[in-house]
Coordinates of C-alpha atoms in Angstrom, one line a residue:
Chain Y
X1 CA -33.9 -23.8 -1.8
X2 CA -31.3 -21.2 -2.7
X3 CA -28.4 -20.1 -0.6
X4 CA -27.9 -16.4 -1.0
X5 CA -24.6 -15.9 0.8
X6 CA -21.5 -16.3 -1.2
X7 CA -19.5 -19.1 0.1
X8 CA -15.8 -19.4 0.4
X9 CA -15.9 -22.6 -1.8
X10 CA -18.0 -23.5 -4.8
X11 CA -16.6 -26.9 -5.7
X12 CA -17.7 -28.9 -2.7
X13 CA -16.6 -30.0 0.7
X14 CA -15.2 -32.9 2.7
X15 CA -17.2 -32.7 5.9
X16 CA -16.1 -34.4 9.0
X17 CA -18.5 -34.9 11.9
X18 CA -17.2 -35.1 15.4
X19 CA -20.2 -36.3 17.2
X20 CA -20.8 -37.3 20.7
X21 CA -21.1 -40.9 19.6
X22 CA -18.6 -43.6 19.2
X23 CA -17.6 -43.0 15.6
X24 CA -16.2 -40.5 13.2
X25 CA -17.9 -39.9 9.9
X26 CA -16.8 -38.0 6.8
X27 CA -18.3 -37.4 3.4
X28 CA -17.1 -35.7 0.3
X29 CA -19.7 -33.9 -1.6
X30 CA -19.5 -32.3 -5.0
X31 CA -21.7 -29.3 -5.1
X32 CA -20.5 -27.8 -8.4
X33 CA -23.2 -29.5 -10.5
X34 CA -25.6 -28.4 -13.2
X35 CA -28.9 -26.7 -12.1
X36 CA -30.9 -29.8 -12.9
X37 CA -28.6 -32.2 -11.0
X38 CA -28.2 -33.1 -7.3
X39 CA -25.1 -32.6 -5.3
X40 CA -23.1 -35.8 -5.8
X41 CA -21.7 -37.7 -2.8
X42 CA -18.2 -38.7 -3.9
X43 CA -17.1 -40.7 -0.9
X44 CA -18.3 -41.6 2.6
X45 CA -16.4 -43.1 5.5
X46 CA -17.0 -44.0 9.1
X47 CA -14.4 -45.1 11.6
X48 CA -14.7 -46.2 15.2
X49 CA -13.4 -43.9 17.8
X50 CA -14.4 -41.1 20.1
X51 CA -16.1 -38.5 18.0
X52 CA -15.5 -35.6 20.4
X53 CA -11.8 -36.1 20.8
X54 CA -10.6 -38.3 18.0
X55 CA -7.0 -39.5 17.9
X56 CA -4.7 -38.8 15.0
X57 CA -4.7 -42.3 13.7
X58 CA -8.5 -42.4 13.4
X59 CA -8.5 -39.0 11.6
X60 CA -5.8 -40.2 9.2
X61 CA -7.8 -43.4 8.5
X62 CA -10.9 -41.3 7.9
X63 CA -9.3 -38.9 5.6
X64 CA -7.7 -41.7 3.6
X65 CA -11.1 -42.7 2.5
X66 CA -12.5 -39.4 1.3
X67 CA -11.5 -36.7 -1.2
X68 CA -8.7 -34.7 0.3
X69 CA -8.6 -32.3 -2.6
X70 CA -11.8 -30.6 -1.4
X71 CA -11.7 -28.1 1.5
X72 CA -12.4 -29.5 4.9
X73 CA -15.4 -28.6 7.0
X74 CA -15.9 -29.8 10.6
X75 CA -19.1 -30.1 12.5
X76 CA -18.9 -30.1 16.3
X77 CA -20.4 -32.4 18.7
X78 CA -23.5 -31.0 20.4
X79 CA -21.8 -30.9 23.7
X80 CA -19.0 -28.7 22.4
X81 CA -21.1 -25.6 21.8
X82 CA -24.2 -23.7 23.0
X83 CA -27.0 -22.5 20.8
X84 CA -29.4 -20.0 22.1
X85 CA -32.0 -17.5 20.9
X86 CA -31.5 -13.8 21.7
X87 CA -33.1 -10.5 20.8
X88 CA -31.3 -8.9 17.9
X89 CA -29.3 -5.9 19.1
X90 CA -30.1 -2.7 17.2
X91 CA -26.6 -2.2 15.9
X92 CA -25.0 -2.3 12.5
X93 CA -24.1 -5.8 11.3
X94 CA -20.4 -5.1 11.7
X95 CA -20.9 -4.4 15.4
X96 CA -23.2 -7.4 16.0
X97 CA -20.6 -9.8 17.4
X98 CA -19.3 -7.2 19.8
X99 CA -22.8 -6.3 20.9
X100 CA -23.8 -9.9 21.4
X101 CA -20.6 -10.6 23.3
X102 CA -21.4 -7.7 25.6
X103 CA -25.0 -8.8 26.0
X104 CA -24.0 -12.4 26.9
X105 CA -21.3 -11.1 29.3
X106 CA -23.9 -9.2 31.3
X107 CA -25.8 -12.5 31.7
X108 CA -22.8 -14.6 32.5
X109 CA -20.7 -14.9 35.5
X110 CA -17.5 -15.6 33.6
X111 CA -15.8 -13.7 30.8
X112 CA -17.0 -14.3 27.3
X113 CA -13.8 -13.4 25.7
X114 CA -12.9 -17.1 25.7
X115 CA -15.7 -18.1 23.4
X116 CA -15.9 -18.0 19.6
X117 CA -19.2 -16.6 18.6
X118 CA -21.3 -16.8 15.5
X119 CA -24.9 -15.7 14.8
X120 CA -27.7 -16.0 12.3
X121 CA -31.0 -14.2 12.1
X122 CA -34.5 -15.7 12.5
X123 CA -36.0 -13.9 9.6
X124 CA -39.3 -12.3 10.4
X125 CA -38.8 -8.7 9.1
X126 CA -40.7 -9.3 5.9
X127 CA -43.7 -11.3 7.3
X128 CA -43.9 -9.6 10.7
X129 CA -42.2 -6.2 10.6
X130 CA -43.5 -5.2 14.0
X131 CA -42.2 -8.3 15.7
X132 CA -38.9 -7.8 17.7
X133 CA -36.2 -9.5 15.8
X134 CA -34.4 -12.5 17.2
X135 CA -31.3 -14.4 16.2
X136 CA -29.5 -17.6 17.0
X137 CA -26.1 -17.3 18.8
X138 CA -23.6 -20.1 18.7
X139 CA -20.9 -20.1 21.4
X140 CA -17.9 -22.5 21.4
X141 CA -15.0 -22.4 23.9
X142 CA -12.0 -20.8 22.2
X143 CA -9.4 -22.8 24.1
X144 CA -11.0 -26.1 23.2
X145 CA -11.5 -25.1 19.6
X146 CA -8.0 -23.9 19.3
X147 CA -6.6 -27.2 20.7
X148 CA -8.8 -29.2 18.4
X149 CA -7.7 -27.1 15.4
X150 CA -4.1 -27.7 16.3
X151 CA -4.7 -31.5 16.7
X152 CA -6.5 -31.6 13.3
X153 CA -3.7 -29.7 11.6
X154 CA -1.1 -32.1 13.0
X155 CA -2.9 -34.8 11.0
X156 CA -2.7 -32.8 7.9
X157 CA -6.2 -31.4 8.0
X158 CA -6.8 -27.6 7.9
X159 CA -10.5 -27.0 8.4
X160 CA -11.8 -23.9 6.7
X161 CA -15.1 -24.0 8.4
X162 CA -16.4 -25.1 11.7
X163 CA -20.2 -25.6 11.7
X164 CA -22.8 -27.0 14.0
X165 CA -25.4 -29.8 13.7
X166 CA -28.5 -27.6 13.7
X167 CA -27.5 -25.7 10.6
X168 CA -26.4 -28.9 8.9
X169 CA -29.9 -30.4 9.4
X170 CA -31.4 -27.0 8.5
X171 CA -29.7 -27.3 5.1
X172 CA -31.3 -30.7 4.4
X173 CA -34.7 -29.5 5.6
X174 CA -34.4 -26.4 3.4
X175 CA -33.9 -28.6 0.4
X176 CA -37.0 -30.6 1.2
X177 CA -39.3 -27.6 1.6
X178 CA -42.0 -26.8 -0.8
X179 CA -42.8 -23.2 -1.6
X180 CA -44.4 -21.3 1.3
X181 CA -44.6 -24.2 3.8
X182 CA -42.9 -24.8 7.1
X183 CA -41.2 -28.1 7.4
X184 CA -40.3 -30.3 10.5
X185 CA -37.4 -32.6 10.1
X186 CA -37.1 -35.3 12.8
X187 CA -33.7 -37.0 13.0
X188 CA -32.4 -39.6 15.4
X189 CA -28.7 -40.0 16.4
X190 CA -26.9 -42.0 19.0
X191 CA -27.6 -39.5 21.8
X192 CA -31.1 -38.4 21.1
X193 CA -33.8 -37.1 18.8
X194 CA -33.7 -33.7 17.1
X195 CA -36.4 -31.6 15.5
X196 CA -35.6 -28.9 13.0
X197 CA -38.2 -26.4 11.9
X198 CA -37.4 -24.4 8.8
X199 CA -39.1 -22.0 6.4
X200 CA -37.5 -20.8 3.1
X201 CA -34.3 -22.5 4.2
X202 CA -33.9 -20.6 7.5
X203 CA -33.9 -22.2 10.9
X204 CA -36.8 -21.0 13.1
X205 CA -37.0 -23.6 15.9
X206 CA -34.8 -26.4 17.1
X207 CA -35.6 -29.0 19.7
X208 CA -33.5 -31.9 21.0
X209 CA -34.6 -34.7 23.2
X210 CA -31.7 -36.4 24.9
X211 CA -32.3 -40.1 24.8
X212 CA -29.2 -42.3 24.3
X213 CA -29.9 -44.9 21.7
X214 CA -28.2 -47.6 23.8
X215 CA -30.8 -47.1 26.6
X216 CA -33.6 -47.2 24.1
X217 CA -32.2 -50.4 22.6
X218 CA -32.2 -52.0 26.0
X219 CA -35.6 -50.8 27.0
X220 CA -38.8 -52.8 26.7
X221 CA -41.5 -52.1 24.1
X222 CA -43.5 -50.1 26.6
X223 CA -40.6 -47.7 27.3
X224 CA -40.1 -47.3 23.6
X225 CA -43.7 -46.3 23.2
X226 CA -43.3 -43.8 26.0
X227 CA -40.4 -42.3 24.1
X228 CA -42.3 -42.2 20.9
X229 CA -45.2 -40.4 22.7
X230 CA -42.8 -38.0 24.2
X231 CA -41.3 -37.2 20.8
X232 CA -44.8 -36.8 19.3
X233 CA -45.9 -34.5 22.2
X234 CA -42.8 -32.3 21.8
X235 CA -43.4 -32.2 18.1
X236 CA -46.9 -31.0 18.5
X237 CA -46.0 -28.4 21.1
X238 CA -43.3 -27.1 18.8
X239 CA -45.7 -27.0 15.9
X240 CA -48.1 -25.1 18.2
X241 CA -45.3 -22.7 19.1
X242 CA -44.5 -22.2 15.4
X243 CA -48.2 -21.6 14.6
X244 CA -48.4 -18.8 17.3
X245 CA -45.0 -17.3 16.9
X246 CA -44.6 -17.6 13.1
X247 CA -48.1 -17.8 11.6
X248 CA -46.7 -17.2 8.1
X249 CA -45.0 -20.7 8.0
X250 CA -47.6 -23.4 8.8
X251 CA -46.0 -26.7 9.4
X252 CA -47.9 -29.1 7.1
X253 CA -45.3 -31.9 6.8
X254 CA -43.1 -33.8 9.0
X255 CA -40.1 -35.6 7.5
X256 CA -38.5 -38.4 9.5
X257 CA -34.8 -39.0 8.7
X258 CA -33.3 -42.5 8.6
X259 CA -32.5 -43.8 12.0
X260 CA -29.5 -45.8 13.2
X261 CA -31.9 -48.6 14.1
X262 CA -35.5 -49.4 13.1
X263 CA -37.2 -47.9 16.1
X264 CA -40.7 -47.6 14.6
X265 CA -40.8 -43.8 15.0
X266 CA -41.9 -43.1 11.5
X267 CA -44.8 -45.5 11.8
X268 CA -45.8 -44.1 15.2
X269 CA -45.8 -40.5 14.1
X270 CA -47.6 -41.3 10.9
X271 CA -50.3 -43.0 12.9
X272 CA -50.6 -40.4 15.7
X273 CA -50.0 -37.0 14.2
X274 CA -52.7 -35.1 12.3
X275 CA -50.0 -34.1 9.8
X276 CA -48.4 -35.6 6.7
X277 CA -45.4 -37.6 7.9
X278 CA -42.9 -38.8 5.3
X279 CA -39.7 -40.6 5.4
X280 CA -36.6 -38.8 4.2
X281 CA -35.3 -40.2 0.9
X282 CA -31.7 -39.0 0.7
X283 CA -31.5 -39.9 -2.9
X284 CA -34.0 -37.1 -3.6
X285 CA -31.5 -34.6 -2.2
X286 CA -28.1 -36.2 -3.1
X287 CA -26.8 -38.2 -6.0
X288 CA -25.7 -41.4 -4.3
X289 CA -24.7 -43.3 -7.4
X290 CA -21.0 -43.3 -6.4
X291 CA -21.6 -44.5 -2.8
X292 CA -23.9 -47.5 -3.0
X293 CA -23.1 -48.4 0.6
X294 CA -24.6 -45.2 1.7
X295 CA -27.6 -45.6 -0.6
X296 CA -28.4 -49.0 0.8
X297 CA -27.8 -48.4 4.5
X298 CA -30.3 -46.4 6.5
X299 CA -28.0 -46.6 9.5
X300 CA -25.1 -45.1 7.6
X301 CA -27.4 -42.5 6.2
X302 CA -28.4 -41.6 9.7
X303 CA -24.8 -41.3 10.7
X304 CA -23.9 -39.2 7.7
X305 CA -26.9 -37.0 7.8
X306 CA -25.1 -34.1 9.6
X307 CA -21.9 -34.0 7.5
X308 CA -24.0 -34.3 4.3
X309 CA -26.2 -31.4 5.4
X310 CA -23.1 -29.3 6.4
X311 CA -21.5 -30.0 3.0
X312 CA -24.6 -28.4 1.3
X313 CA -23.5 -24.9 2.5
X314 CA -22.3 -23.9 -0.9
X315 CA -24.9 -25.8 -3.0
X316 CA -27.7 -24.3 -5.0
X317 CA -30.1 -27.2 -5.1
X318 CA -33.8 -27.7 -5.4
X319 CA -35.4 -31.0 -4.5
Chain H
X1 CA -38.7 -12.7 -2.0
X2 CA -36.6 -15.1 0.2
X3 CA -34.2 -14.1 2.8
X4 CA -30.7 -15.2 2.2
X5 CA -29.6 -18.1 4.4
X6 CA -26.9 -17.4 6.8
X7 CA -24.0 -19.9 7.1
X8 CA -22.0 -19.7 10.2
X9 CA -18.3 -20.4 10.8
X10 CA -17.0 -20.6 14.2
X11 CA -13.4 -20.2 12.9
X12 CA -14.1 -16.5 12.2
X13 CA -12.3 -14.1 14.5
X14 CA -14.8 -12.8 16.9
X15 CA -12.9 -11.6 20.0
X16 CA -12.6 -7.8 20.2
X17 CA -9.2 -8.2 21.8
X18 CA -8.1 -10.1 18.7
X19 CA -9.6 -7.4 16.5
X20 CA -7.6 -4.8 18.4
X21 CA -4.5 -6.9 18.0
X22 CA -5.0 -7.3 14.3
X23 CA -5.8 -3.6 14.0
X24 CA -2.5 -2.8 15.8
X25 CA -0.7 -5.2 13.6
X26 CA -2.3 -3.7 10.5
X27 CA -1.4 -0.2 11.8
X28 CA 2.2 -1.4 12.4
X29 CA 2.4 -2.9 9.0
X30 CA 1.0 0.3 7.4
X31 CA 3.4 2.3 9.5
X32 CA 6.4 0.2 8.3
X33 CA 5.2 0.4 4.7
X34 CA 4.5 4.1 5.0
X35 CA 7.9 4.7 6.7
X36 CA 9.6 2.8 4.0
X37 CA 7.8 4.7 1.3
X38 CA 8.4 8.0 3.1
X39 CA 12.0 7.1 3.6
X40 CA 12.5 6.2 0.0
X41 CA 10.8 9.5 -0.9
X42 CA 13.1 11.4 1.5
X43 CA 16.1 9.6 0.1
X44 CA 15.0 10.5 -3.4
X45 CA 14.5 14.1 -2.4
X46 CA 17.8 14.1 -0.7
X47 CA 19.5 12.7 -3.8
X48 CA 17.7 15.3 -5.9
X49 CA 18.8 18.0 -3.5
X50 CA 22.4 16.7 -3.7
X51 CA 22.2 16.6 -7.5
X52 CA 20.8 20.1 -7.5
X53 CA 23.5 21.3 -5.2
X54 CA 26.2 19.7 -7.5
X55 CA 24.5 21.3 -10.5
X56 CA 24.5 24.7 -8.8
X57 CA 28.2 24.3 -7.7
X58 CA 29.1 23.4 -11.3
X59 CA 27.2 26.3 -12.6
X60 CA 28.9 28.5 -10.1
X61 CA 32.3 27.2 -11.2
X62 CA 31.3 27.9 -14.8
X63 CA 30.2 31.4 -14.0
X64 CA 33.4 32.0 -12.1
X65 CA 35.4 30.8 -15.0
X66 CA 33.5 33.0 -17.4
X67 CA 33.9 35.9 -15.0
X68 CA 37.7 35.2 -15.0
X69 CA 37.8 35.1 -18.7
X70 CA 35.8 38.2 -19.0
X71 CA 38.0 39.9 -16.3
X72 CA 41.1 38.9 -18.4
X73 CA 39.5 40.2 -21.5
X74 CA 38.5 43.3 -19.7
X75 CA 42.0 43.8 -18.4
X76 CA 43.4 43.2 -21.8
X77 CA 40.8 45.6 -23.1
X78 CA 42.0 48.1 -20.5
X79 CA 45.5 47.7 -21.6
X80 CA 44.5 48.0 -25.2
X81 CA 42.6 51.1 -24.3
X82 CA 45.7 52.5 -22.5
X83 CA 47.9 51.5 -25.4
X84 CA 45.4 53.1 -27.8
X85 CA 45.4 56.2 -25.8
X86 CA 49.2 56.2 -25.7
X87 CA 49.3 55.5 -29.5
X88 CA 46.8 58.3 -30.0
X89 CA 49.0 60.6 -27.9
X90 CA 52.1 59.5 -29.7
X91 CA 50.3 59.9 -33.0
X92 CA 49.5 63.4 -31.9
X93 CA 53.2 64.0 -31.1
X94 CA 54.2 62.3 -34.3
X95 CA 51.8 64.5 -36.2
X96 CA 53.3 67.5 -34.4
X97 CA 56.8 66.3 -35.1
X98 CA 55.9 65.7 -38.7
X99 CA 54.3 69.1 -38.9
X100 CA 57.5 70.6 -37.5
X101 CA 59.6 68.6 -40.0
X102 CA 57.3 69.7 -42.8
X103 CA 57.6 73.2 -41.6
X104 CA 61.4 73.1 -41.4
X105 CA 61.5 71.3 -44.7
X106 CA 59.4 74.0 -46.2
X107 CA 61.4 76.7 -44.6
X108 CA 64.7 75.2 -45.6
X109 CA 63.7 74.2 -49.1
X110 CA 63.8 70.6 -48.4
X111 CA 67.2 70.6 -46.7
X112 CA 66.1 69.3 -43.4
X113 CA 69.1 67.0 -43.2
X114 CA 71.5 69.9 -43.0
X115 CA 69.5 71.5 -40.3
X116 CA 69.4 68.2 -38.4
X117 CA 73.0 67.6 -38.6
X118 CA 73.9 71.1 -37.5
X119 CA 71.4 71.0 -34.7
X120 CA 72.8 67.6 -33.5
X121 CA 76.3 69.0 -33.5
X122 CA 75.2 72.1 -31.5
X123 CA 73.0 70.1 -29.2
X124 CA 76.0 68.2 -27.8
X125 CA 77.6 71.4 -26.6
X126 CA 77.1 72.4 -23.0
X127 CA 78.6 75.5 -21.5
X128 CA 77.6 76.5 -17.9
X129 CA 76.0 80.0 -17.8
X130 CA 75.3 80.1 -21.5
X131 CA 72.0 79.4 -23.3
X132 CA 70.8 79.8 -26.9
X133 CA 67.9 81.8 -28.1
X134 CA 68.0 80.8 -31.8
X135 CA 69.8 78.6 -34.3
X136 CA 69.5 79.4 -37.9
X137 CA 70.8 77.3 -40.9
X138 CA 70.7 79.0 -44.2
X139 CA 72.3 79.1 -47.6
X140 CA 71.7 75.5 -48.3
X141 CA 73.3 74.4 -45.1
X142 CA 76.4 76.5 -45.7
X143 CA 75.7 79.1 -43.2
X144 CA 74.9 78.9 -39.5
X145 CA 73.9 81.6 -37.0
X146 CA 73.5 81.2 -33.3
X147 CA 72.1 83.8 -30.9
X148 CA 72.0 83.6 -27.1
X149 CA 73.0 85.0 -23.8
X150 CA 75.8 84.2 -21.4
X151 CA 76.8 85.1 -17.9
X152 CA 80.1 86.5 -19.2
X153 CA 82.1 87.0 -22.3
X154 CA 84.6 84.2 -21.5
X155 CA 81.8 81.6 -21.7
X156 CA 80.9 82.9 -25.1
X157 CA 84.4 82.5 -26.3
X158 CA 84.8 79.0 -24.9
X159 CA 81.4 78.0 -26.5
X160 CA 82.5 79.4 -29.9
X161 CA 85.7 77.5 -29.8
X162 CA 84.0 74.2 -29.0
X163 CA 81.2 74.8 -31.5
X164 CA 83.7 75.2 -34.3
X165 CA 85.4 72.0 -33.2
X166 CA 82.0 70.2 -33.4
X167 CA 81.0 71.8 -36.7
X168 CA 84.3 71.0 -38.4
X169 CA 83.1 67.7 -39.9
X170 CA 80.2 69.6 -41.4
X171 CA 82.5 72.1 -43.1
X172 CA 80.8 74.8 -41.1
X173 CA 82.5 77.5 -39.1
X174 CA 81.5 80.3 -36.8
X175 CA 84.0 82.9 -37.3
X176 CA 82.1 86.2 -36.5
X177 CA 81.0 87.3 -33.0
X178 CA 78.8 90.2 -31.9
X179 CA 79.0 90.6 -28.2
X180 CA 77.3 93.3 -26.1
X181 CA 76.0 93.6 -22.6
X182 CA 72.7 91.9 -22.1
X183 CA 70.0 94.6 -22.7
X184 CA 67.2 92.9 -20.7
X185 CA 69.5 91.6 -18.2
X186 CA 70.2 94.9 -16.5
X187 CA 68.2 93.9 -13.6
X188 CA 69.5 90.4 -13.5
X189 CA 73.0 90.8 -15.1
X190 CA 74.1 94.4 -14.2
X191 CA 77.3 94.2 -12.4
X192 CA 77.7 90.5 -13.2
X193 CA 79.1 90.7 -16.8
X194 CA 76.1 89.0 -18.5
X195 CA 76.1 89.5 -22.3
X196 CA 74.1 88.6 -25.3
X197 CA 75.8 87.3 -28.3
X198 CA 75.5 86.4 -31.9
X199 CA 77.8 83.9 -33.6
X200 CA 77.8 83.4 -37.3

């Protein structure tokens, strides 16, 4: 996968993930590597604490364990932003944000001036020129984001980028893609199960099933099987949607990311789906030689999946 | 051909109100910079104008000074011209006097000194009612003859006596007198005793 946009950084990132879970996670990733090398994970850290609103001590503790010389990137918790698909306004790119803001304001009761917006296309113009164009719009409350930035800066952190989880997972799925195929990446975190569908590195579809891991852990085997069936059904429906909406990107593989706990999802999907289901081997995407703890812990890999994917934003890598 | 992947950043400024604010700030900054630049330009132009004004004033002073010098020279030139004209006039008079002297010298055989002395002695005599018509020095300055007219015979006698007194240092003497009633003075001297005379 190649990232065509020029990034504001070419050395690497220290990515901090503020999730909805009970921990903070940070990774330092060196992306300035030779063409035949993988991005190298320099450091990884996880500290306990509220991910959405971490205290200063937890942040300082986290930053003490990673590379502070790299620019900082933050990924927001899923509850702190909204991601939606909209028709692409027929306006010049420089006017896109204003047009989207106006379009969203006409659908909303409240003013949209208080939201930070970002957008990205769902590329279909080459394969389906006649299809109306669509794009993803990300909305984050400005007041909350401003307060968070101020709090982060008080701890010595000055984030240069604020990203979201879907694009972070998209980056990893994009690395795993083979030429011409569509890929489904299934990931499990503390709050649910996500499905990311990509083609040529771009995000085409995203699904998220809210299912707190704590409930699943406490459930009986029958309830766990029900959850697995629910995930499989949603996956098949999504693949069907992809097949009808984007016939140029057939989903032929499903990659299951490491889970915080051994839930048996990979085995269930491999047995039930008429598709190739593979486990995600992070060492194919990243050089983990400097972080053996990460290389040996699927749970830590599951926790660090989003910051690792977010830190790939300036990388030019091919799996 | 693959479509470039878009990376989002929610830190980007997105609110139109902020854009307007930044645009206003940028406009303000540009205005300040432009004003500063324009002000410096105006100051530079003002300084250039002041320098030009001073140069023009200095040139004016120089021109006035040259005009003053030229006026003085012109005045001097005028005076010189007047003097030249005066000299020329005097030269003409001198030449006339010289011509007279030459003529007298020629007539008297080079004895102009005798004539001058006799003339000087006779010129100092003044007798009311008597005027001379001619004065002749001859015989190498040994002989003097004076002709004239007078309102009466007594004046002629007084003049003859005083002339002899003046001529005495020159060893000259007028001892002969022809006296007769004025011929042309009948109209003016008839009945008044006017006479013409010749002393020698």
